Amino acid sequence: MTSGVFYAGMFNLKDMVSAGGFMNTNWEELKREFMQRRDNALFERDLRKEEVYKKVPEIKQIDQQITSLGISYTRDAIKQELAETSANKFKEEISKLIEKKRTLLLTSKFPEDYLEVEYTCSNCNDTGFILDEEGISTTTPCHCYRQLLVEKFYDVSNLNSDGQTGFEFFNENYYPGSDGNDGKVSPRAQALRVKDRCLNFINNFEDTDCPNLYFTGPTGVGKTFLSKCIAIEILKKGHTVLYLPAPAMFDIIYRSKYQFDNSVQDSAYQDILNAELLIIDDLGTESPSAAKYTELLTLLNYRSSRNVKTPCKTILSTNLEPQDLHKIYSERVESRILGEYDILYLIGDDIRLIKRFQK
């Protein structure tokens, strides 16, 4: 999905390079991706320049003056012929030209930063590494780097690839709105409550006391949809997210622990352990195995202990009622989930069928 092994506060380049050929291949892919992002940003800036120069030729002249002054200043600095007064004069002249340029842009109905390069990520200027106070890249990976690397591993871009995933697409009208005669809350009211609790989870994600989430309910009532909505918002906050169906997750764990073929599986397993948000979808649909159930408890325990110091939240989505977990897994798994997860019930009709009938 969208973080080798690099989670907030844990990643370093040495870890990534030492992980083997697969990692190095992805590092080359990432470098190409960031180079392309920078090239695109510069190209778009140049297009805006052409537009401005045609409308306000004087701005082009100012840019030429700024360039000429910069070259002269650099030449004198190299020759060590630069007096302190000359340096101050250079700064004053540049400041005047920049202010004149800004005024011309504004009076010509352009934003004052219209000719600046608009990078995809302002934290790293699309280099992949955090910039220091002087705008120079450090060795600390940016959150966009970590997330892009996770996407390379797991193709987690399917979180929003359909263009219909996100809280803006949440439609309460898919849930029946009438309260039952028995006094039970309507599916619509319950869905709105669950949505509010999802938003609360997002807003308090960095709080170690914020509980994990357990979505339960029949097929097609929006469990996976809301899980992915949360994932998108957590990505926007700069955290690493890993979304996996339960069968795929257990397969990765099994290959990592019992096949010992290379370091790639170990890296994938580390991502499962350490992703700041792990979403396990369709829990209970994996093939039964006592070893898998032991691994689930190990995973939940590890992530729970890690969450004490840094965000390490887990979302489970399943058709299983929490009180029935012991029938498939164990009482210890059930106890862990009931004690540390906010249970979110969704009820109603199959939304996929509703959408099909509406079409």
C-alpha positions as a Python dict, from the first residue, in 0.01 Angstrom:
ca = {
    (1, 'M'): (0, 0, 0),
    (2, 'T'): (60, 403, 59),
    (3, 'S'): (550, 322, 380),
    (4, 'G'): (1166, -92, 338),
    (5, 'V'): (1102, -7, 633),
    (6, 'F'): (1020, 339, 728),
    (7, 'Y'): (751, 444, 956),
    (8, 'A'): (740, 773, 1138),
    (9, 'G'): (1051, 800, 1348),
    (10, 'M'): (1188, 458, 1251),
    (11, 'F'): (1313, 476, 891),
    (12, 'N'): (1663, 526, 770),
    (13, 'L'): (1817, 488, 426),
    (14, 'K'): (2059, 218, 542),
    (15, 'D'): (1769, -7, 643),
    (16, 'M'): (1613, 29, 301),
    (17, 'V'): (1929, -32, 97),
    (18, 'S'): (2032, -334, 305),
    (19, 'A'): (1696, -500, 251),
    (20, 'G'): (1790, -644, -88),
    (21, 'G'): (1736, -608, -461),
    (22, 'F'): (1361, -564, -438),
    (23, 'M'): (1403, -263, -212),
    (24, 'N'): (1670, -113, -434),
    (25, 'T'): (1444, -152, -735),
    (26, 'N'): (1171, 35, -555),
    (27, 'W'): (1420, 303, -449),
    (28, 'E'): (1503, 362, -815),
    (29, 'E'): (1132, 376, -897),
    (30, 'L'): (1078, 628, -620),
    (31, 'K'): (1364, 848, -742),
    (32, 'R'): (1211, 849, -1089),
    (33, 'E'): (871, 932, -944),
    (34, 'F'): (1003, 1230, -748),
    (35, 'M'): (1208, 1352, -1044),
    (36, 'Q'): (894, 1339, -1256),
    (37, 'R'): (701, 1533, -994),
    (38, 'R'): (967, 1804, -988),
    (39, 'D'): (983, 1817, -1367),
    (40, 'N'): (605, 1852, -1384),
    (41, 'A'): (610, 2132, -1126),
    (42, 'L'): (879, 2322, -1319),
    (43, 'F'): (698, 2269, -1649),
    (44, 'E'): (374, 2408, -1506),
    (45, 'R'): (564, 2706, -1362),
    (46, 'D'): (722, 2774, -1700),
    (47, 'L'): (381, 2771, -1866),
    (48, 'R'): (261, 3029, -1616),
    (49, 'K'): (572, 3236, -1687),
    (50, 'E'): (496, 3243, -2059),
    (51, 'E'): (142, 3354, -1983),
    (52, 'V'): (259, 3635, -1753),
    (53, 'Y'): (540, 3752, -1984),
    (54, 'K'): (295, 3792, -2271),
    (55, 'K'): (55, 3995, -2062),
    (56, 'V'): (313, 4191, -1858),
    (57, 'P'): (646, 4212, -2050),
    (58, 'E'): (795, 4425, -1773),
    (59, 'I'): (793, 4123, -1542),
    (60, 'K'): (1016, 3938, -1787),
    (61, 'Q'): (1260, 4230, -1779),
    (62, 'I'): (1259, 4221, -1398),
    (63, 'D'): (1337, 3849, -1398),
    (64, 'Q'): (1625, 3912, -1636),
    (65, 'Q'): (1757, 4185, -1405),
    (66, 'I'): (1734, 3953, -1106),
    (67, 'T'): (1923, 3683, -1295),
    (68, 'S'): (2191, 3928, -1409),
    (69, 'L'): (2241, 4062, -1056),
    (70, 'G'): (2266, 3710, -920),
    (71, 'I'): (2534, 3615, -1172),
    (72, 'S'): (2737, 3927, -1094),
    (73, 'Y'): (2705, 3867, -720),
    (74, 'T'): (2815, 3505, -756),
    (75, 'R'): (3111, 3599, -978),
    (76, 'D'): (3237, 3856, -727),
    (77, 'A'): (3188, 3612, -440),
    (78, 'I'): (3398, 3350, -619),
    (79, 'K'): (3671, 3605, -679),
    (80, 'Q'): (3644, 3705, -313),
    (81, 'E'): (3601, 4065, -425),
    (82, 'L'): (3272, 4110, -242),
    (83, 'A'): (3267, 4381, 24),
    (84, 'E'): (3004, 4377, 296),
    (85, 'T'): (2853, 4697, 158),
    (86, 'S'): (2825, 4534, -186),
    (87, 'A'): (2642, 4238, -35),
    (88, 'N'): (2395, 4466, 141),
    (89, 'K'): (2343, 4666, -177),
    (90, 'F'): (2277, 4345, -370),
    (91, 'K'): (2014, 4235, -118),
    (92, 'E'): (1842, 4575, -133),
    (93, 'E'): (1831, 4576, -511),
    (94, 'I'): (1695, 4223, -525),
    (95, 'S'): (1431, 4306, -264),
    (96, 'K'): (1318, 4610, -463),
    (97, 'L'): (1291, 4409, -784),
    (98, 'I'): (1097, 4131, -611),
    (99, 'E'): (856, 4382, -456),
    (100, 'K'): (807, 4554, -792),
    (101, 'K'): (738, 4218, -953),
    (102, 'R'): (488, 4128, -681),
    (103, 'T'): (304, 4459, -730),
    (104, 'L'): (286, 4410, -1107),
    (105, 'L'): (146, 4060, -1063),
    (106, 'L'): (-125, 4180, -827),
    (107, 'T'): (-224, 4480, -1041),
    (108, 'S'): (-243, 4245, -1341),
    (109, 'K'): (-488, 4018, -1153),
    (110, 'F'): (-235, 3739, -1089),
    (111, 'P'): (-171, 3588, -743),
    (112, 'E'): (156, 3720, -599),
    (113, 'D'): (298, 3363, -587),
    (114, 'Y'): (179, 3278, -939),
    (115, 'L'): (535, 3231, -1069),
    (116, 'E'): (651, 3015, -779),
    (117, 'V'): (704, 2642, -830),
    (118, 'E'): (405, 2452, -691),
    (119, 'Y'): (542, 2124, -564),
    (120, 'T'): (317, 1832, -478),
    (121, 'C'): (461, 1832, -126),
    (122, 'S'): (583, 2155, 31),
    (123, 'N'): (761, 1970, 313),
    (124, 'C'): (1023, 1826, 76),
    (125, 'N'): (971, 2012, -253),
    (126, 'D'): (921, 1671, -415),
    (127, 'T'): (1266, 1544, -321),
    (128, 'G'): (1129, 1280, -82),
    (129, 'F'): (1332, 1414, 210),
    (130, 'I'): (1246, 1685, 462),
    (131, 'L'): (1404, 2026, 396),
    (132, 'D'): (1602, 2210, 662),
    (133, 'E'): (1559, 2578, 748),
    (134, 'E'): (1772, 2678, 448),
    (135, 'G'): (1568, 2467, 208),
    (136, 'I'): (1830, 2193, 173),
    (137, 'S'): (1725, 1827, 174),
    (138, 'T'): (1810, 1633, 487),
    (139, 'T'): (1837, 1254, 524),
    (140, 'T'): (1497, 1236, 697),
    (141, 'P'): (1234, 1083, 467),
    (142, 'C'): (921, 1288, 414),
    (143, 'H'): (581, 1136, 488),
    (144, 'C'): (505, 1144, 114),
    (145, 'Y'): (814, 928, 56),
    (146, 'R'): (709, 674, 315),
    (147, 'Q'): (357, 657, 182),
    (148, 'L'): (465, 629, -181),
    (149, 'L'): (692, 338, -93),
    (150, 'V'): (408, 155, 79),
    (151, 'E'): (196, 206, -233),
    (152, 'K'): (474, 53, -442),
    (153, 'F'): (474, -255, -221),
    (154, 'Y'): (103, -315, -185),
    (155, 'D'): (-71, -111, -454),
    (156, 'V'): (-286, 50, -191),
    (157, 'S'): (-399, 319, -431),
    (158, 'N'): (-720, 115, -461),
    (159, 'L'): (-834, 311, -156),
    (160, 'N'): (-970, 580, -386),
    (161, 'S'): (-915, 445, -736),
    (162, 'D'): (-1288, 417, -800),
    (163, 'G'): (-1336, 791, -751),
    (164, 'Q'): (-1627, 721, -520),
    (165, 'T'): (-1453, 668, -188),
    (166, 'G'): (-1441, 936, 78),
    (167, 'F'): (-1673, 1088, 336),
    (168, 'E'): (-1806, 1327, 71),
    (169, 'F'): (-1963, 1021, -93),
    (170, 'F'): (-2128, 896, 226),
    (171, 'N'): (-2503, 882, 157),
    (172, 'E'): (-2724, 832, 460),
    (173, 'N'): (-3024, 771, 232),
    (174, 'Y'): (-2892, 423, 155),
    (175, 'Y'): (-2997, 331, 509),
    (176, 'P'): (-3365, 297, 610),
    (177, 'G'): (-3467, 597, 817),
    (178, 'S'): (-3763, 472, 1018),
    (179, 'D'): (-3716, 368, 1378),
    (180, 'G'): (-3856, 28, 1463),
    (181, 'N'): (-4169, -24, 1670),
    (182, 'D'): (-3953, -195, 1929),
    (183, 'G'): (-3779, 133, 2000),
    (184, 'K'): (-3454, 34, 1831),
    (185, 'V'): (-3261, 304, 1650),
    (186, 'S'): (-3303, 317, 1272),
    (187, 'P'): (-3023, 197, 1040),
    (188, 'R'): (-2984, 557, 917),
    (189, 'A'): (-2946, 702, 1264),
    (190, 'Q'): (-2702, 425, 1353),
    (191, 'A'): (-2498, 487, 1034),
    (192, 'L'): (-2475, 858, 1119),
    (193, 'R'): (-2355, 771, 1469),
    (194, 'V'): (-2089, 542, 1323),
    (195, 'K'): (-1979, 815, 1082),
    (196, 'D'): (-1937, 1058, 1373),
    (197, 'R'): (-1726, 806, 1560),
    (198, 'C'): (-1513, 756, 1249),
    (199, 'L'): (-1449, 1130, 1230),
    (200, 'N'): (-1363, 1133, 1600),
    (201, 'F'): (-1111, 854, 1538),
    (202, 'I'): (-948, 1063, 1264),
    (203, 'N'): (-936, 1379, 1475),
    (204, 'N'): (-780, 1195, 1769),
    (205, 'F'): (-559, 955, 1577),
    (206, 'E'): (-236, 1072, 1743),
    (207, 'D'): (-387, 1024, 2091),
    (208, 'T'): (-260, 696, 2231),
    (209, 'D'): (-584, 660, 2430),
    (210, 'C'): (-795, 671, 2114),
    (211, 'P'): (-939, 317, 2073),
    (212, 'N'): (-907, 100, 1765),
    (213, 'L'): (-1217, 36, 1553),
    (214, 'Y'): (-1412, -283, 1490),
    (215, 'F'): (-1670, -262, 1212),
    (216, 'T'): (-1932, -534, 1215),
    (217, 'G'): (-2259, -598, 1038),
    (218, 'P'): (-2405, -791, 744),
    (219, 'T'): (-2261, -785, 393),
    (220, 'G'): (-2286, -463, 196),
    (221, 'V'): (-2374, -214, 469),
    (222, 'G'): (-2064, 5, 427),
    (223, 'K'): (-1799, -143, 658),
    (224, 'T'): (-1522, -149, 398),
    (225, 'F'): (-1631, 185, 254),
    (226, 'L'): (-1603, 364, 588),
    (227, 'S'): (-1271, 193, 663),
    (228, 'K'): (-1129, 327, 339),
    (229, 'C'): (-1278, 672, 403),
    (230, 'I'): (-1083, 679, 729),
    (231, 'A'): (-770, 557, 549),
    (232, 'I'): (-784, 844, 300),
    (233, 'E'): (-813, 1103, 576),
    (234, 'I'): (-528, 949, 776),
    (235, 'L'): (-313, 954, 462),
    (236, 'K'): (-386, 1324, 427),
    (237, 'K'): (-256, 1375, 781),
    (238, 'G'): (78, 1231, 672),
    (239, 'H'): (59, 888, 837),
    (240, 'T'): (138, 552, 682),
    (241, 'V'): (-163, 333, 609),
    (242, 'L'): (-182, -31, 507),
    (243, 'Y'): (-508, -185, 387),
    (244, 'L'): (-520, -563, 343),
    (245, 'P'): (-797, -825, 319),
    (246, 'A'): (-747, -1077, 597),
    (247, 'P'): (-658, -1372, 365),
    (248, 'A'): (-383, -1165, 197),
    (249, 'M'): (-246, -1046, 530),
    (250, 'F'): (-224, -1396, 677),
    (251, 'D'): (-59, -1517, 357),
    (252, 'I'): (212, -1248, 391),
    (253, 'I'): (269, -1343, 754),
    (254, 'Y'): (290, -1712, 667),
    (255, 'R'): (538, -1655, 382),
    (256, 'S'): (748, -1429, 601),
    (257, 'K'): (767, -1666, 893),
    (258, 'Y'): (766, -2010, 738),
    (259, 'Q'): (912, -1996, 386),
    (260, 'F'): (1232, -1802, 449),
    (261, 'D'): (1296, -1738, 80),
    (262, 'N'): (1427, -1378, 98),
    (263, 'S'): (1406, -1049, 285),
    (264, 'V'): (1112, -917, 83),
    (265, 'Q'): (856, -1110, 284),
    (266, 'D'): (1018, -997, 607),
    (267, 'S'): (987, -638, 491),
    (268, 'A'): (619, -689, 409),
    (269, 'Y'): (563, -841, 751),
    (270, 'Q'): (734, -545, 917),
    (271, 'D'): (496, -314, 731),
    (272, 'I'): (201, -504, 877),
    (273, 'L'): (349, -477, 1225),
    (274, 'N'): (444, -110, 1211),
    (275, 'A'): (209, 76, 975),
    (276, 'E'): (59, 363, 1169),
    (277, 'L'): (-285, 252, 1057),
    (278, 'L'): (-347, -111, 964),
    (279, 'I'): (-687, -201, 815),
    (280, 'I'): (-771, -571, 810),
    (281, 'D'): (-1077, -626, 595),
    (282, 'D'): (-1303, -932, 588),
    (283, 'L'): (-1162, -1079, 906),
    (284, 'G'): (-1289, -1436, 940),
    (285, 'T'): (-1284, -1517, 568),
    (286, 'E'): (-929, -1655, 580),
    (287, 'S'): (-881, -2032, 579),
    (288, 'P'): (-886, -2173, 934),
    (289, 'S'): (-554, -2249, 1099),
    (290, 'A'): (-447, -2256, 1461),
    (291, 'A'): (-117, -2094, 1361),
    (292, 'K'): (-299, -1805, 1196),
    (293, 'Y'): (-504, -1740, 1505),
    (294, 'T'): (-187, -1733, 1715),
    (295, 'E'): (-36, -1488, 1466),
    (296, 'L'): (-343, -1265, 1493),
    (297, 'L'): (-307, -1242, 1870),
    (298, 'T'): (66, -1176, 1836),
    (299, 'L'): (-6, -900, 1583),
    (300, 'L'): (-273, -734, 1797),
    (301, 'N'): (-54, -751, 2108),
    (302, 'Y'): (248, -605, 1929),
    (303, 'R'): (55, -316, 1779),
    (304, 'S'): (-114, -244, 2110),
    (305, 'S'): (222, -215, 2291),
    (306, 'R'): (368, -1, 2011),
    (307, 'N'): (72, 239, 2025),
    (308, 'V'): (186, 351, 2369),
    (309, 'K'): (466, 561, 2216),
    (310, 'T'): (356, 631, 1857),
    (311, 'P'): (32, 594, 1658),
    (312, 'C'): (-16, 228, 1574),
    (313, 'K'): (-390, 192, 1529),
    (314, 'T'): (-582, -102, 1383),
    (315, 'I'): (-921, -122, 1213),
    (316, 'L'): (-1095, -458, 1179),
    (317, 'S'): (-1386, -508, 940),
    (318, 'T'): (-1587, -828, 959),
    (319, 'N'): (-1929, -991, 953),
    (320, 'L'): (-1849, -1152, 1288),
    (321, 'E'): (-2021, -1032, 1603),
    (322, 'P'): (-1751, -951, 1860),
    (323, 'Q'): (-1903, -1187, 2116),
    (324, 'D'): (-1863, -1473, 1865),
    (325, 'L'): (-1492, -1421, 1806),
    (326, 'H'): (-1395, -1688, 2056),
    (327, 'K'): (-1579, -1948, 1845),
    (328, 'I'): (-1338, -1893, 1554),
    (329, 'Y'): (-1026, -1754, 1719),
    (330, 'S'): (-977, -1768, 2096),
    (331, 'E'): (-1103, -1606, 2412),
    (332, 'R'): (-776, -1410, 2431),
    (333, 'V'): (-836, -1259, 2086),
    (334, 'E'): (-1193, -1179, 2181),
    (335, 'S'): (-1082, -1021, 2508),
    (336, 'R'): (-820, -806, 2333),
    (337, 'I'): (-1073, -675, 2082),
    (338, 'L'): (-1354, -615, 2331),
    (339, 'G'): (-1112, -432, 2559),
    (340, 'E'): (-934, -209, 2311),
    (341, 'Y'): (-1169, -162, 2016),
    (342, 'D'): (-1464, 67, 1965),
    (343, 'I'): (-1737, -163, 1831),
    (344, 'L'): (-1923, -1, 1540),
    (345, 'Y'): (-2240, -177, 1429),
    (346, 'L'): (-2384, -111, 1084),
    (347, 'I'): (-2726, -241, 989),
    (348, 'G'): (-2950, -213, 687),
    (349, 'D'): (-2985, -346, 333),
    (350, 'D'): (-2705, -435, 91),
    (351, 'I'): (-2600, -97, -53),
    (352, 'R'): (-2447, -263, -360),
    (353, 'L'): (-2785, -408, -449),
    (354, 'I'): (-2956, -74, -383),
    (355, 'K'): (-2718, 101, -622),
    (356, 'R'): (-2772, -166, -887),
    (357, 'F'): (-3151, -134, -866),
    (358, 'Q'): (-3125, 244, -883),
    (359, 'K'): (-2925, 219, -1205),
}
